[in-house]
CSV table of C-alpha atoms in Angstrom, one decimal:
chain,number,residue,atom,x,y,z
A,1,MET,CA,4.0,34.7,-51.6
A,2,GLN,CA,6.1,37.1,-53.6
A,3,VAL,CA,6.5,40.9,-53.2
A,4,ASP,CA,8.2,42.7,-56.1
A,5,PHE,CA,9.5,46.2,-55.3
A,6,TYR,CA,9.6,48.4,-58.5
A,7,GLN,CA,11.5,51.6,-58.1
A,8,LEU,CA,10.1,54.1,-60.6
A,9,THR,CA,13.0,56.2,-61.6
A,10,ARG,CA,12.2,56.7,-65.3
A,11,ASP,CA,8.6,55.8,-66.0
A,12,PRO,CA,5.5,56.6,-63.9
A,13,ALA,CA,3.1,53.9,-62.6
A,14,GLU,CA,0.7,54.7,-65.4
A,15,LYS,CA,3.3,53.4,-67.9
A,16,VAL,CA,4.3,50.3,-65.9
A,17,ILE,CA,0.9,49.1,-64.7
A,18,PRO,CA,-0.4,48.2,-68.2
A,19,VAL,CA,2.6,46.0,-68.8
A,20,LEU,CA,2.2,44.2,-65.5
A,21,ALA,CA,-1.5,43.9,-66.1
A,22,GLN,CA,-1.0,42.3,-69.5
A,23,ARG,CA,1.4,39.8,-68.0
A,24,VAL,CA,-1.1,38.9,-65.3
A,25,LEU,CA,-3.9,38.5,-67.8
A,26,ASP,CA,-1.8,36.5,-70.1
A,27,GLY,CA,-1.2,34.1,-67.2
A,28,GLY,CA,-4.9,33.7,-66.6
A,29,GLY,CA,-4.9,35.9,-63.5
A,30,ARG,CA,-6.8,38.9,-62.4
A,31,LEU,CA,-5.3,42.1,-61.0
A,32,LEU,CA,-6.3,44.6,-58.4
A,33,VAL,CA,-4.7,48.0,-58.8
A,34,VAL,CA,-4.7,50.2,-55.6
A,35,SER,CA,-4.1,53.9,-55.3
A,36,GLY,CA,-5.4,56.3,-52.7
A,37,GLU,CA,-5.1,59.1,-55.2
A,38,GLY,CA,-8.3,59.5,-57.2
A,39,ASP,CA,-6.4,61.5,-60.0
A,40,GLN,CA,-4.0,58.6,-60.3
A,41,LEU,CA,-6.8,56.1,-60.7
A,42,ASP,CA,-8.1,58.2,-63.5
A,43,ARG,CA,-4.7,58.3,-65.2
A,44,LEU,CA,-4.3,54.5,-64.7
A,45,SER,CA,-7.7,54.0,-66.3
A,46,ALA,CA,-6.8,56.1,-69.3
A,47,ALA,CA,-3.4,54.2,-69.6
A,48,LEU,CA,-5.2,50.8,-69.6
A,49,TRP,CA,-7.6,52.0,-72.3
A,50,ASN,CA,-4.7,53.2,-74.4
A,51,ALA,CA,-2.0,50.7,-73.6
A,52,ARG,CA,-1.9,49.1,-77.0
A,53,PRO,CA,-2.8,50.6,-80.3
A,54,ASP,CA,-4.8,47.5,-81.5
A,55,SER,CA,-6.8,46.9,-78.3
A,56,PHE,CA,-7.4,47.8,-74.6
A,57,LEU,CA,-7.1,46.2,-71.3
A,58,ALA,CA,-10.6,45.6,-69.9
A,59,HIS,CA,-11.0,47.2,-66.5
A,60,ALA,CA,-13.2,49.3,-64.3
A,61,LYS,CA,-13.0,51.4,-61.2
A,62,ALA,CA,-14.4,49.8,-58.0
A,63,GLY,CA,-18.1,50.6,-57.7
A,64,GLU,CA,-18.6,51.7,-61.3
A,65,GLY,CA,-19.8,48.4,-62.6
A,66,ASP,CA,-20.0,44.8,-61.7
A,67,ASP,CA,-16.6,44.6,-59.8
A,68,ALA,CA,-16.7,40.8,-59.7
A,69,LEU,CA,-16.5,40.5,-63.5
A,70,GLN,CA,-13.5,42.8,-64.0
A,71,PRO,CA,-10.2,41.2,-64.9
A,72,ILE,CA,-8.5,44.5,-63.8
A,73,LEU,CA,-10.1,46.5,-61.0
A,74,LEU,CA,-8.9,49.9,-59.9
A,75,SER,CA,-9.6,50.7,-56.3
A,76,PRO,CA,-8.6,53.0,-53.4
A,77,ALA,CA,-8.5,50.1,-51.1
A,78,PRO,CA,-6.9,46.6,-51.2
A,79,ASP,CA,-10.3,44.8,-51.4
A,80,ALA,CA,-10.3,42.3,-54.3
A,81,ALA,CA,-14.0,42.4,-55.2
A,82,ASN,CA,-12.9,40.8,-58.5
A,83,SER,CA,-11.3,37.9,-56.8
A,84,ALA,CA,-7.8,39.0,-57.9
A,85,ARG,CA,-4.8,37.1,-56.5
A,86,PHE,CA,-2.4,39.8,-57.8
A,87,VAL,CA,-2.3,43.3,-56.4
A,88,ALA,CA,-0.4,46.4,-57.6
A,89,LEU,CA,0.2,49.2,-55.1
A,90,ALA,CA,0.5,52.1,-57.5
A,91,ASP,CA,0.7,55.1,-55.2
A,92,GLY,CA,4.0,54.3,-53.4
A,93,LYS,CA,2.3,53.5,-50.2
A,94,TRP,CA,2.7,50.1,-48.6
A,95,ARG,CA,-0.4,48.4,-47.2
A,96,ASP,CA,0.0,45.2,-45.0
A,97,GLU,CA,-3.4,44.1,-46.4
A,98,ALA,CA,-1.5,43.3,-49.7
A,99,LEU,CA,0.0,40.3,-47.9
A,100,GLN,CA,-3.3,38.4,-48.4
A,101,PHE,CA,-2.6,38.2,-52.2
A,102,GLU,CA,-0.3,35.6,-54.0
A,103,ARG,CA,1.8,38.3,-55.5
A,104,VAL,CA,2.3,42.0,-54.8
A,105,PHE,CA,3.7,44.6,-57.2
A,106,TYR,CA,4.8,47.5,-55.1
A,107,LEU,CA,5.6,50.5,-57.3
A,108,PHE,CA,7.3,53.5,-55.7
A,109,PRO,CA,8.8,56.7,-57.0
A,110,PRO,CA,12.0,58.1,-55.5
A,111,SER,CA,9.9,60.3,-53.1
A,112,HIS,CA,8.7,57.1,-51.4
A,113,THR,CA,12.0,55.3,-51.1
A,114,ASP,CA,11.9,55.6,-47.3
A,115,ASN,CA,8.4,53.9,-47.3
A,116,ALA,CA,9.8,51.1,-49.5
A,117,ARG,CA,12.9,50.6,-47.3
A,118,THR,CA,10.6,50.3,-44.2
A,119,ALA,CA,8.4,47.7,-46.0
A,120,TRP,CA,11.5,45.8,-47.3
A,121,ARG,CA,12.9,45.5,-43.7
A,122,ALA,CA,9.5,44.6,-42.2
A,123,LEU,CA,9.2,41.7,-44.7
A,124,ALA,CA,12.7,40.5,-44.2
A,125,ASN,CA,11.8,38.2,-41.2
A,126,ARG,CA,8.8,36.6,-42.8
A,127,ASP,CA,9.5,33.1,-44.0
A,128,ASP,CA,6.4,33.2,-46.2
A,129,VAL,CA,7.5,36.2,-48.2
A,130,GLU,CA,10.0,36.3,-51.1
A,131,ARG,CA,11.2,39.8,-51.8
A,132,ARG,CA,12.5,41.0,-55.1
A,133,TYR,CA,13.8,44.5,-56.1
A,134,TRP,CA,13.5,45.8,-59.6
A,135,LYS,CA,15.0,49.0,-61.0
A,136,GLN,CA,14.9,50.7,-64.4
A,137,ASP,CA,18.1,50.5,-66.4
A,138,GLY,CA,17.6,52.4,-69.6
A,139,GLY,CA,14.6,50.9,-71.3
A,140,LYS,CA,14.4,47.7,-69.3
A,141,TRP,CA,13.9,46.4,-65.8
A,142,VAL,CA,16.7,44.6,-64.0
A,143,GLN,CA,16.6,42.8,-60.8
A,144,GLY,CA,19.0,44.4,-58.3
A,145,PRO,CA,20.3,44.5,-54.8
């Protein structure tokens, strides 16, 4: 499994999640987006509706529709009621439950750097986990040390 650490130094999660979600959908996958912050889930929902001028990214919040049918499900907990194999941790908080997915996108702002370092170190000794670190460099993402 792969865990991608995204350090959000320029753009908030609400700007990054729609891009990641589109890539997951383009590959035929489903995405679970997790945040323990209800306000952030609202902002993420709005961002997914307005991600592209010509369309939207279909999604719902957990419990507000038929969760199993949603290509993108927004939830306060890492429970993939939509059978997602990809999870995005949008609130900067690591959850070990994410390790049950094929791929994890762990987004963290500078205020959560210590959490990210702790998670990075904890995953270092696991043979079944490939870690990648991404940082924003101007208008693009670059893989870094």
